[in-house]
Tab-separated table of C-alpha atoms and ligand atoms in Angstrom:
chain	number	residue	atom	x	y	z
A	343	MET	CA	-127.209	-30.346	4.845
A	344	GLY	CA	-123.692	-29.081	4.151
A	345	LYS	CA	-122.279	-32.440	5.074
A	346	ARG	CA	-124.510	-34.346	2.678
A	347	LYS	CA	-123.619	-31.970	-0.195
A	348	LEU	CA	-119.919	-32.421	0.432
A	349	GLY	CA	-120.439	-36.153	0.399
A	350	LEU	CA	-122.224	-35.913	-2.913
A	351	THR	CA	-119.425	-33.958	-4.598
A	352	THR	CA	-116.869	-36.487	-3.442
A	353	LYS	CA	-119.047	-39.339	-4.643
A	354	ILE	CA	-119.410	-37.695	-8.048
A	355	PHE	CA	-115.638	-37.428	-8.359
A	356	ILE	CA	-115.199	-41.060	-7.438
A	357	GLY	CA	-117.792	-41.890	-10.113
A	358	MET	CA	-115.855	-39.841	-12.651
A	359	THR	CA	-112.532	-41.473	-11.914
A	360	LEU	CA	-113.948	-44.974	-11.949
A	361	GLY	CA	-115.782	-44.090	-15.167
A	362	ILE	CA	-112.542	-43.168	-16.948
A	363	ILE	CA	-110.866	-46.379	-15.787
A	364	ALA	CA	-113.849	-48.581	-16.663
A	365	GLY	CA	-114.157	-46.878	-20.053
A	366	LEU	CA	-110.516	-47.400	-20.982
A	367	ILE	CA	-110.715	-51.052	-19.939
A	368	ALA	CA	-113.954	-51.523	-21.880
A	369	SER	CA	-112.371	-49.998	-24.995
A	370	ARG	CA	-110.184	-53.121	-25.126
A	371	LEU	CA	-113.174	-55.458	-25.202
A	372	SER	CA	-114.569	-56.713	-28.466
A	373	GLY	CA	-117.576	-58.360	-30.038
A	374	GLY	CA	-120.643	-59.166	-28.009
A	375	VAL	CA	-119.085	-58.347	-24.654
A	376	TYR	CA	-118.175	-54.852	-25.854
A	377	GLU	CA	-121.691	-54.402	-27.216
A	378	PHE	CA	-123.221	-55.498	-23.940
A	379	VAL	CA	-121.022	-53.389	-21.698
A	380	VAL	CA	-120.622	-50.222	-23.766
A	381	ASN	CA	-123.758	-49.937	-25.863
A	382	GLY	CA	-125.872	-51.752	-23.295
A	383	LEU	CA	-124.887	-51.042	-19.723
A	384	PHE	CA	-122.957	-47.757	-20.053
A	385	HIS	CA	-125.282	-46.344	-22.676
A	386	VAL	CA	-128.519	-47.135	-20.858
A	387	GLY	CA	-127.254	-46.056	-17.422
A	388	GLY	CA	-125.780	-42.803	-18.727
A	389	THR	CA	-128.702	-41.876	-20.928
A	390	ILE	CA	-131.222	-42.438	-18.136
A	391	PHE	CA	-129.383	-39.989	-15.898
A	392	LYS	CA	-128.912	-37.444	-18.670
A	393	ARG	CA	-132.578	-37.552	-19.585
A	394	ALA	CA	-133.542	-37.219	-15.935
A	395	ILE	CA	-131.805	-33.851	-15.693
A	396	GLN	CA	-132.883	-32.776	-19.165
A	397	MET	CA	-136.446	-33.450	-18.063
A	398	LEU	CA	-136.112	-30.602	-15.554
A	399	VAL	CA	-134.637	-27.958	-17.859
A	400	VAL	CA	-137.786	-26.511	-19.443
A	401	PRO	CA	-140.084	-26.451	-16.399
A	402	LEU	CA	-137.336	-25.172	-14.098
A	403	VAL	CA	-136.177	-22.420	-16.449
A	404	PHE	CA	-139.728	-21.258	-17.097
A	405	VAL	CA	-140.854	-21.234	-13.474
A	406	SER	CA	-137.601	-19.746	-12.288
A	407	ILE	CA	-137.569	-16.845	-14.793
A	408	VAL	CA	-141.233	-15.995	-14.206
A	409	ASN	CA	-140.510	-15.806	-10.472
A	410	GLY	CA	-137.284	-13.904	-10.900
A	411	ALA	CA	-138.828	-11.303	-13.194
A	412	ALA	CA	-141.974	-10.983	-11.070
A	413	ASN	CA	-139.858	-10.159	-8.026
A	414	MET	CA	-137.426	-7.877	-9.849
A	415	GLY	CA	-139.342	-4.840	-8.586
A	416	ASP	CA	-138.608	-2.414	-11.348
A	417	VAL	CA	-138.477	-3.108	-15.052
A	418	SER	CA	-135.570	-0.800	-15.850
A	419	LYS	CA	-133.419	-3.050	-13.683
A	420	LEU	CA	-134.145	-5.906	-16.055
A	421	GLY	CA	-132.718	-3.855	-18.918
A	422	ARG	CA	-129.627	-2.959	-16.915
A	423	VAL	CA	-128.992	-6.564	-15.902
A	424	GLY	CA	-129.532	-7.630	-19.522
A	425	VAL	CA	-126.979	-5.167	-20.882
A	426	LYS	CA	-124.387	-6.016	-18.217
A	427	THR	CA	-124.827	-9.753	-18.749
A	428	LEU	CA	-124.606	-9.594	-22.523
A	429	GLY	CA	-121.578	-7.311	-22.362
A	430	PHE	CA	-119.833	-9.623	-19.940
A	431	TYR	CA	-120.601	-12.723	-21.993
A	432	LEU	CA	-119.317	-11.193	-25.237
A	433	VAL	CA	-116.147	-9.688	-23.778
A	434	THR	CA	-115.097	-12.861	-21.921
A	435	THR	CA	-115.641	-14.929	-25.063
A	436	ALA	CA	-113.481	-12.579	-27.111
A	437	VAL	CA	-110.782	-12.680	-24.414
A	438	ALA	CA	-110.932	-16.496	-24.436
A	439	ILE	CA	-110.316	-16.699	-28.185
A	440	ILE	CA	-107.491	-14.184	-28.026
A	441	ILE	CA	-105.742	-16.254	-25.330
A	442	ALA	CA	-106.314	-19.380	-27.451
A	443	LEU	CA	-104.853	-17.774	-30.576
A	444	VAL	CA	-101.809	-16.439	-28.740
A	445	ILE	CA	-100.972	-19.681	-26.937
A	446	ALA	CA	-101.613	-21.832	-30.017
A	447	SER	CA	-99.345	-19.583	-32.089
A	448	ILE	CA	-96.567	-20.143	-29.558
A	449	VAL	CA	-97.099	-23.908	-29.138
A	450	ASN	CA	-97.600	-24.595	-32.887
A	451	PRO	CA	-99.728	-27.732	-32.384
A	452	GLY	CA	-99.994	-28.481	-36.102
A	453	LEU	CA	-96.392	-28.063	-37.215
A	454	GLY	CA	-94.702	-31.125	-38.649
A	455	LEU	CA	-97.853	-33.200	-38.570
A	456	ASP	CA	-98.450	-35.802	-41.257
A	457	MET	CA	-102.184	-35.585	-41.704
A	458	SER	CA	-102.644	-38.517	-44.056
A	459	ASP	CA	-103.600	-41.067	-41.420
A	460	LEU	CA	-105.716	-38.638	-39.448
A	461	VAL	CA	-108.330	-37.875	-42.057
A	462	LYS	CA	-111.346	-39.981	-41.226
A	463	GLY	CA	-113.578	-38.850	-44.065
A	464	ASP	CA	-115.580	-35.703	-44.603
A	465	PRO	CA	-117.824	-34.601	-41.810
A	466	THR	CA	-121.075	-33.225	-43.116
A	467	ILE	CA	-121.319	-29.600	-42.259
A	468	ASN	CA	-124.572	-27.946	-42.961
A	469	GLN	CA	-125.563	-25.839	-40.011
A	470	LYS	CA	-125.272	-22.108	-40.366
A	471	THR	CA	-127.750	-19.759	-38.761
A	472	PRO	CA	-127.060	-16.095	-39.533
A	473	LEU	CA	-127.203	-13.732	-36.552
A	474	SER	CA	-130.205	-11.893	-38.027
A	475	GLN	CA	-132.149	-15.135	-37.969
A	476	VAL	CA	-131.122	-15.810	-34.362
A	477	LEU	CA	-132.560	-12.388	-33.442
A	478	ILE	CA	-135.815	-12.940	-35.321
A	479	GLU	CA	-136.293	-16.389	-33.907
A	480	MET	CA	-135.919	-15.167	-30.337
A	481	ILE	CA	-139.553	-14.130	-30.499
A	482	PRO	CA	-141.791	-17.184	-30.246
A	483	LYS	CA	-144.733	-17.452	-32.606
A	484	ASN	CA	-146.213	-20.094	-30.383
A	485	PRO	CA	-144.890	-20.218	-26.811
A	486	ILE	CA	-146.380	-23.653	-26.176
A	487	LYS	CA	-144.379	-24.965	-29.093
A	488	SER	CA	-141.229	-23.237	-27.746
A	489	LEU	CA	-141.741	-24.994	-24.434
A	490	SER	CA	-142.370	-28.367	-25.987
A	491	SER	CA	-139.361	-28.148	-28.281
A	492	GLY	CA	-137.136	-26.632	-25.579
A	493	ASN	CA	-136.195	-23.507	-27.561
A	494	MET	CA	-134.292	-21.717	-24.828
A	495	LEU	CA	-134.172	-18.138	-26.134
A	496	GLN	CA	-137.885	-18.183	-26.935
A	497	ILE	CA	-138.686	-19.599	-23.504
A	498	ILE	CA	-136.557	-16.893	-21.839
A	499	ILE	CA	-138.405	-14.117	-23.721
A	500	PHE	CA	-141.871	-15.471	-22.969
A	501	ALA	CA	-141.070	-16.179	-19.318
A	502	LEU	CA	-139.577	-12.691	-18.815
A	503	LEU	CA	-142.691	-11.110	-20.290
A	504	SER	CA	-144.924	-13.272	-18.090
A	505	GLY	CA	-142.957	-12.409	-14.959
A	506	VAL	CA	-142.939	-8.681	-15.678
A	507	THR	CA	-146.677	-8.799	-16.327
A	508	LEU	CA	-147.299	-10.533	-13.011
A	509	SER	CA	-145.371	-7.832	-11.207
A	510	LEU	CA	-147.319	-5.086	-13.037
A	511	LEU	CA	-150.626	-6.672	-12.068
A	512	GLY	CA	-149.544	-6.975	-8.430
A	513	GLU	CA	-152.423	-7.838	-6.066
A	514	LYS	CA	-154.744	-8.802	-8.919
A	515	THR	CA	-152.687	-11.904	-9.639
A	516	SER	CA	-151.341	-12.672	-6.181
A	517	GLY	CA	-152.698	-16.225	-6.389
A	518	LEU	CA	-150.784	-16.893	-9.582
A	519	LEU	CA	-147.652	-15.417	-8.084
A	520	LYS	CA	-147.987	-17.676	-5.062
A	521	LEU	CA	-148.466	-20.665	-7.352
A	522	PHE	CA	-145.236	-19.875	-9.192
A	523	ARG	CA	-143.354	-19.533	-5.882
A	524	GLU	CA	-144.540	-22.944	-4.801
A	525	LEU	CA	-143.716	-24.442	-8.175
A	526	ASP	CA	-140.231	-23.061	-7.755
A	527	HIS	CA	-139.704	-24.906	-4.455
A	528	PHE	CA	-141.151	-27.982	-6.086
A	529	MET	CA	-138.717	-27.872	-9.016
A	530	MET	CA	-135.699	-27.250	-6.782
A	531	LYS	CA	-136.611	-30.284	-4.731
A	532	ILE	CA	-136.814	-32.445	-7.843
A	533	VAL	CA	-133.340	-31.247	-8.889
A	534	ASP	CA	-132.106	-32.271	-5.469
A	535	ILE	CA	-133.613	-35.738	-5.806
A	536	VAL	CA	-132.275	-36.333	-9.323
A	537	MET	CA	-128.809	-35.191	-8.260
A	538	ARG	CA	-128.605	-38.133	-5.884
A	539	LEU	CA	-128.250	-40.285	-8.985
A	540	ALA	CA	-125.345	-38.158	-10.209
A	541	PRO	CA	-122.418	-40.320	-9.041
A	542	TYR	CA	-123.783	-43.328	-10.956
A	543	GLY	CA	-124.942	-41.320	-13.964
A	544	VAL	CA	-121.576	-39.613	-14.261
A	545	PHE	CA	-119.818	-42.978	-14.066
A	546	PHE	CA	-121.842	-44.445	-16.960
A	547	LEU	CA	-121.615	-41.333	-19.157
A	548	ILE	CA	-117.869	-41.027	-18.805
A	549	ALA	CA	-117.243	-44.755	-19.164
A	550	LYS	CA	-119.178	-44.746	-22.453
A	551	THR	CA	-117.169	-41.819	-23.856
A	552	PHE	CA	-113.810	-43.268	-22.953
A	553	ALA	CA	-114.794	-46.731	-24.166
A	554	THR	CA	-115.813	-45.294	-27.537
A	555	THR	CA	-112.828	-43.002	-27.981
A	556	GLY	CA	-110.190	-45.298	-26.510
A	557	ALA	CA	-106.621	-44.293	-25.745
A	558	ASP	CA	-105.325	-44.953	-29.273
A	559	ALA	CA	-107.303	-42.160	-30.891
A	560	ILE	CA	-105.642	-39.674	-28.614
A	561	LYS	CA	-101.969	-40.269	-29.410
A	562	PRO	CA	-101.555	-38.584	-32.815
A	563	LEU	CA	-103.372	-35.489	-31.667
A	564	ILE	CA	-101.847	-35.198	-28.254
A	565	LYS	CA	-100.245	-31.794	-28.924
A	566	TYR	CA	-103.488	-30.298	-30.174
A	567	MET	CA	-105.400	-31.745	-27.245
A	568	LEU	CA	-102.928	-30.541	-24.661
A	569	THR	CA	-102.963	-27.048	-26.157
A	570	VAL	CA	-106.761	-26.855	-25.977
A	571	ILE	CA	-106.792	-28.260	-22.441
A	572	GLY	CA	-103.991	-25.902	-21.363
A	573	VAL	CA	-105.845	-22.814	-22.622
A	574	LEU	CA	-109.084	-24.036	-21.030
A	575	PHE	CA	-107.270	-24.256	-17.695
A	576	VAL	CA	-105.689	-20.823	-18.094
A	577	HIS	CA	-109.079	-19.290	-18.831
A	578	ALA	CA	-110.946	-21.164	-16.117
A	579	PHE	CA	-108.451	-20.665	-13.357
A	580	ILE	CA	-106.658	-17.419	-14.231
A	581	THR	CA	-109.166	-15.291	-16.180
A	582	TYR	CA	-112.200	-16.247	-14.110
A	583	SER	CA	-110.380	-16.058	-10.788
A	584	THR	CA	-109.102	-12.587	-11.651
A	585	LEU	CA	-112.569	-11.441	-12.684
A	586	LEU	CA	-114.165	-12.806	-9.522
A	587	LYS	CA	-111.614	-11.124	-7.306
A	588	LEU	CA	-111.469	-7.862	-9.249
A	589	PHE	CA	-115.140	-7.207	-9.953
A	590	ALA	CA	-116.863	-8.971	-7.064
A	591	ASN	CA	-114.142	-9.425	-4.448
A	592	LEU	CA	-115.128	-13.086	-4.065
A	593	SER	CA	-112.784	-15.949	-3.303
A	594	PRO	CA	-112.067	-18.037	-6.424
A	595	VAL	CA	-111.069	-20.988	-4.226
A	596	LYS	CA	-114.461	-20.971	-2.509
A	597	PHE	CA	-116.123	-20.669	-5.874
A	598	TYR	CA	-114.389	-23.669	-7.418
A	599	LYS	CA	-114.837	-25.809	-4.332
A	600	LYS	CA	-118.561	-25.271	-4.475
A	601	PHE	CA	-118.848	-25.332	-8.236
A	602	ALA	CA	-116.857	-28.525	-8.829
A	603	SER	CA	-119.906	-30.769	-8.718
A	604	VAL	CA	-121.641	-28.658	-11.384
A	605	MET	CA	-118.521	-28.807	-13.558
A	606	SER	CA	-118.534	-32.581	-13.259
A	607	ILE	CA	-122.120	-32.734	-14.513
A	608	ALA	CA	-121.193	-30.465	-17.443
A	609	PHE	CA	-118.138	-32.646	-18.053
A	610	SER	CA	-120.030	-35.902	-18.142
A	611	THR	CA	-123.076	-34.713	-20.096
A	612	SER	CA	-121.113	-32.380	-22.446
A	613	SER	CA	-124.152	-30.161	-22.432
A	614	SER	CA	-124.512	-26.680	-20.967
A	615	ASN	CA	-128.246	-26.986	-21.502
A	616	ALA	CA	-128.622	-30.197	-19.567
A	617	THR	CA	-126.576	-28.655	-16.762
A	618	ILE	CA	-128.897	-25.602	-16.331
A	619	PRO	CA	-130.975	-27.012	-13.438
A	620	VAL	CA	-127.886	-27.955	-11.478
A	621	THR	CA	-126.164	-24.607	-12.132
A	622	ILE	CA	-129.235	-22.631	-11.066
A	623	GLU	CA	-129.620	-24.637	-7.896
A	624	LYS	CA	-125.947	-24.235	-7.013
A	625	VAL	CA	-125.642	-20.464	-7.494
A	626	GLU	CA	-128.937	-19.753	-5.746
A	627	GLU	CA	-128.855	-22.184	-2.854
A	628	GLU	CA	-125.147	-22.390	-2.089
A	629	MET	CA	-123.689	-19.166	-3.443
A	630	GLY	CA	-126.401	-16.787	-2.326
A	631	VAL	CA	-127.331	-15.328	-5.707
A	632	ASN	CA	-130.844	-13.934	-5.809
A	633	GLN	CA	-133.233	-15.682	-8.130
A	634	THR	CA	-134.010	-12.417	-9.943
A	635	ILE	CA	-130.497	-12.564	-11.440
A	636	ALA	CA	-129.669	-16.280	-11.678
A	637	SER	CA	-132.933	-17.335	-13.285
A	638	PHE	CA	-132.145	-15.063	-16.209
A	639	THR	CA	-128.347	-15.139	-16.548
A	640	ILE	CA	-127.837	-18.920	-16.268
A	641	PRO	CA	-130.218	-20.118	-19.022
A	642	LEU	CA	-129.086	-17.233	-21.234
A	643	GLY	CA	-125.435	-18.078	-20.630
A	644	ALA	CA	-125.999	-21.772	-21.307
A	645	THR	CA	-127.476	-20.763	-24.647
A	646	ILE	CA	-125.129	-18.038	-25.876
A	647	ASN	CA	-122.005	-17.942	-23.692
A	648	MET	CA	-119.423	-20.571	-24.609
A	649	ASP	CA	-115.904	-19.490	-23.715
A	650	GLY	CA	-114.620	-23.061	-23.721
A	651	THR	CA	-116.022	-23.705	-27.174
A	652	SER	CA	-114.445	-20.548	-28.545
A	653	ILE	CA	-111.098	-21.651	-27.108
A	654	MET	CA	-111.307	-24.962	-28.950
A	655	GLN	CA	-112.195	-23.052	-32.116
A	656	GLY	CA	-109.255	-20.661	-31.719
A	657	VAL	CA	-106.742	-23.466	-31.254
A	658	ALA	CA	-108.363	-25.510	-34.044
A	659	VAL	CA	-108.003	-22.613	-36.489
A	660	ILE	CA	-104.256	-22.344	-35.827
A	661	PHE	CA	-103.874	-26.138	-35.883
A	662	ILE	CA	-105.722	-26.585	-39.175
A	663	ALA	CA	-103.903	-23.639	-40.772
A	664	GLN	CA	-100.551	-25.178	-39.803
A	665	VAL	CA	-101.464	-28.673	-40.956
A	666	TYR	CA	-102.461	-27.264	-44.345
A	667	GLY	CA	-99.387	-25.015	-44.477
A	668	MET	CA	-101.320	-21.758	-44.462
A	669	THR	CA	-100.514	-18.609	-42.509
A	670	LEU	CA	-103.060	-16.251	-41.050
A	671	THR	CA	-102.568	-12.507	-41.305
A	672	LEU	CA	-103.390	-10.153	-38.446
A	673	SER	CA	-106.664	-9.195	-40.076
A	674	GLY	CA	-107.372	-12.907	-40.521
A	675	LEU	CA	-106.857	-13.423	-36.804
A	676	LEU	CA	-109.185	-10.524	-35.987
A	677	THR	CA	-111.791	-12.077	-38.268
A	678	VAL	CA	-111.424	-15.283	-36.266
A	679	VAL	CA	-112.028	-13.417	-32.989
A	680	LEU	CA	-115.163	-11.827	-34.404
A	681	THR	CA	-116.643	-14.874	-36.121
A	682	ALA	CA	-115.847	-17.247	-33.284
A	683	THR	CA	-117.562	-14.886	-30.811
A	684	LEU	CA	-120.647	-14.877	-33.023
A	685	ALA	CA	-120.366	-18.586	-33.819
A	686	THR	CA	-120.499	-19.518	-30.158
A	687	ILE	CA	-123.682	-17.458	-29.724
A	688	GLY	CA	-125.177	-19.678	-32.401
A	689	THR	CA	-123.770	-22.835	-30.790
A	690	ALA	CA	-126.490	-24.731	-28.959
A	691	GLY	CA	-125.515	-26.001	-25.520
A	692	VAL	CA	-125.595	-29.647	-26.530
A	693	PRO	CA	-122.774	-32.102	-27.278
A	694	GLY	CA	-120.573	-31.555	-30.288
A	695	VAL	CA	-122.144	-28.474	-31.820
A	696	GLY	CA	-119.000	-26.399	-31.330
A	697	LEU	CA	-117.317	-28.514	-33.963
A	698	ILE	CA	-120.070	-27.753	-36.456
A	699	THR	CA	-120.006	-24.004	-35.913
A	700	LEU	CA	-116.223	-24.201	-36.314
A	701	ALA	CA	-116.986	-24.545	-40.040
A	702	MET	CA	-118.265	-20.968	-40.010
A	703	VAL	CA	-115.034	-19.716	-38.458
A	704	LEU	CA	-112.846	-21.682	-40.892
A	705	ASN	CA	-114.894	-20.389	-43.825
A	706	SER	CA	-114.476	-16.794	-42.728
A	707	VAL	CA	-110.715	-16.963	-43.225
A	708	GLY	CA	-110.686	-19.342	-46.196
A	709	LEU	CA	-109.425	-22.424	-44.350
A	710	PRO	CA	-110.626	-25.825	-45.615
A	711	THR	CA	-113.572	-27.128	-43.591
A	712	GLU	CA	-112.334	-30.672	-44.246
A	713	GLY	CA	-109.814	-29.812	-41.539
A	714	ILE	CA	-112.569	-30.581	-39.056
A	715	ALA	CA	-112.228	-34.251	-39.958
A	716	LEU	CA	-108.747	-34.179	-38.442
A	717	ILE	CA	-109.968	-33.373	-34.959
A	718	LEU	CA	-113.295	-35.185	-35.108
A	719	GLY	CA	-112.045	-38.373	-33.472
A	720	ILE	CA	-110.990	-36.808	-30.188
A	721	ASP	CA	-113.451	-33.947	-29.980
A	722	ARG	CA	-115.776	-35.846	-27.702
A	723	ILE	CA	-113.254	-35.679	-24.884
A	724	LEU	CA	-112.430	-32.010	-25.426
A	725	ASP	CA	-116.167	-31.319	-25.569
A	726	MET	CA	-116.449	-32.526	-21.978
A	727	ILE	CA	-113.752	-30.216	-20.695
A	728	ARG	CA	-114.853	-27.176	-22.675
A	729	THR	CA	-118.457	-27.599	-21.515
A	730	ALA	CA	-117.246	-27.480	-17.903
A	731	VAL	CA	-115.547	-24.166	-18.758
A	732	ASN	CA	-118.652	-22.907	-20.583
A	733	VAL	CA	-120.840	-23.337	-17.505
A	734	SER	CA	-118.199	-21.854	-15.190
A	735	GLY	CA	-118.259	-18.696	-17.318
A	736	ASP	CA	-122.021	-18.456	-16.855
A	737	ALA	CA	-121.711	-18.783	-13.083
A	738	VAL	CA	-118.845	-16.295	-12.796
A	739	CYS	CA	-120.825	-13.696	-14.740
A	740	THR	CA	-123.893	-14.387	-12.624
A	741	LEU	CA	-121.936	-13.791	-9.403
A	742	ILE	CA	-120.413	-10.556	-10.695
A	743	VAL	CA	-123.708	-9.167	-11.990
A	744	ALA	CA	-125.538	-10.226	-8.803
A	745	LYS	CA	-122.923	-8.603	-6.607
A	746	SER	CA	-122.997	-5.357	-8.584
A	747	GLU	CA	-126.781	-5.249	-8.291
A	748	GLY	CA	-126.738	-5.949	-4.575
A	749	GLU	CA	-128.627	-9.177	-5.253
A	750	MET	CA	-126.297	-11.529	-3.494
A	751	ASN	CA	-125.963	-12.888	0.022
A	752	GLU	CA	-122.245	-13.159	0.630
A	753	GLU	CA	-122.719	-15.005	3.887
A	754	ILE	CA	-124.181	-17.934	1.981
A	755	PHE	CA	-121.323	-17.790	-0.553
A	756	ASN	CA	-118.718	-17.850	2.203
A	757	SER	CA	-120.448	-20.468	4.337
B	1679	LIG	N1	-121.044	-29.067	-25.670
B	1679	LIG	C1	-120.891	-27.646	-25.576
B	1679	LIG	C2	-121.881	-27.088	-24.565
B	1679	LIG	O1	-122.918	-27.644	-24.352
B	1679	LIG	C3	-121.050	-26.966	-26.895
B	1679	LIG	C4	-119.943	-27.386	-27.805
B	1679	LIG	O2	-118.844	-26.806	-27.716
B	1679	LIG	O3	-120.106	-28.296	-28.603
B	1679	LIG	O4	-121.616	-26.079	-23.961
C-alpha cells in the first residue's frame, strides 16, 4: 500500500510540472487552436477531476463528523476540542498577517511602481458578510437545504448534533451507528478511487491556469508576487514546522513528505473546500489522527482558517498603500491584523474569494479598493500557492490538537 501511495505522489508532481510547461506553451497559441487546447481539452479535463472530488465533499464531511462525534465518548471533550481548534486557527492567522506586514514593509514591493499600465479596470466588489451574520447563519433552518447547497458551517453544526445524539442514545440506535461506520469506509474508498485520477486532473487544471495567465502578466508584478510567495514559504516551513515540533513533538519533514500530495491538490484546484476529502483521508489514514478530531477540525479549518489568504492580504495592503503613496500608521496596521483575521473567516474556501474579502481589509484603513485591480491579473497563480498553505494550516492544527487529546497514533505518523 505504502509503495502505491508513494508512486501516486510522484505521479502527481510529474503531472504538475508537465502542466506548467504545457500551459506556458499553450499561452503562446492563438485562435482556434488555443480555444481547442485551453478552453476545450484543459478545461474539460481539469473540471471533470475537480468536480469528481467536489462530489465527495458533502457526503464525506457529513458521514465523517457524525461518526467522529458519535465516538467522541463525552460531550465536554467536544467543547474543549472546539475551543482549542478555534484558538489555534485565530492565533496562527494573526501571526501569518504580522509576518506578512513585517516582511512587506522591509521589501517595499510597491515602491517606484508606475501603476498606469497595470490597472485593468474596476473589479466589482460586493461581497461583505458581517461576522454577526456568519454566526447567525451557522444554524441551519433546513439541514437538507444546507446539504444540497454545500453550506459547510451549517453541515458541521447539524452533523455534530446528530453524532452527539447517536452517542447519547447508545444501544437504541446501534444499527444507525453501524450504518454510519460502513458509510465511512465506503466514502474513504471512493476518495481513494478518485485520487487515482489526480495526476491527470492536476495536469489539466494547472495547464489551464498557466495558459490563461501566461508569463507576460507576471513580469510587472514580480516583486509583489515574490514577496507573497516568500512569506507563504516562511509561514509554511518555519512557523508550521516550529509549531509541530514545539507543541506535538512531530517531525516536520515527515509531515511535509506525507502531506505534499494534498498540497498539490490544493494547489491545482485553488480550493480548500474541494481538498477536504483528500485532507481528511491523509491525516486519518497516513498520519494516525483519530476520526473524532479530524472529521471536525479539517472541514472547519477549510471554511474559516486561511493563513495563506491572510498573508496575501497583508502584503497586498502594503503594496497598494505604497503604489498609491499612502503610509499606514501603527494603529492602521493593527486594524489590518484584526480585519484580515476576520475577513479570512468570512472567505469561502473556493478560488479567488480572498481577493474579494481583501476589499474589506482595504476599506478598514481607507485604502482605495480599486487597488485590487492592480493585482487581479496574477492572483490566480498566488491563489494556488496560498491555498496549499491554507490546507497545511488545517492539518498542522489537527495534528497538534489530536496529539494533545491523546487521539493520535504516532506509529502511523512515523511509518
Ligand atoms: N482559494 C482559497 C482557498 O480555497 C481562498 C482564497 O484565498 O481565495 O483556501
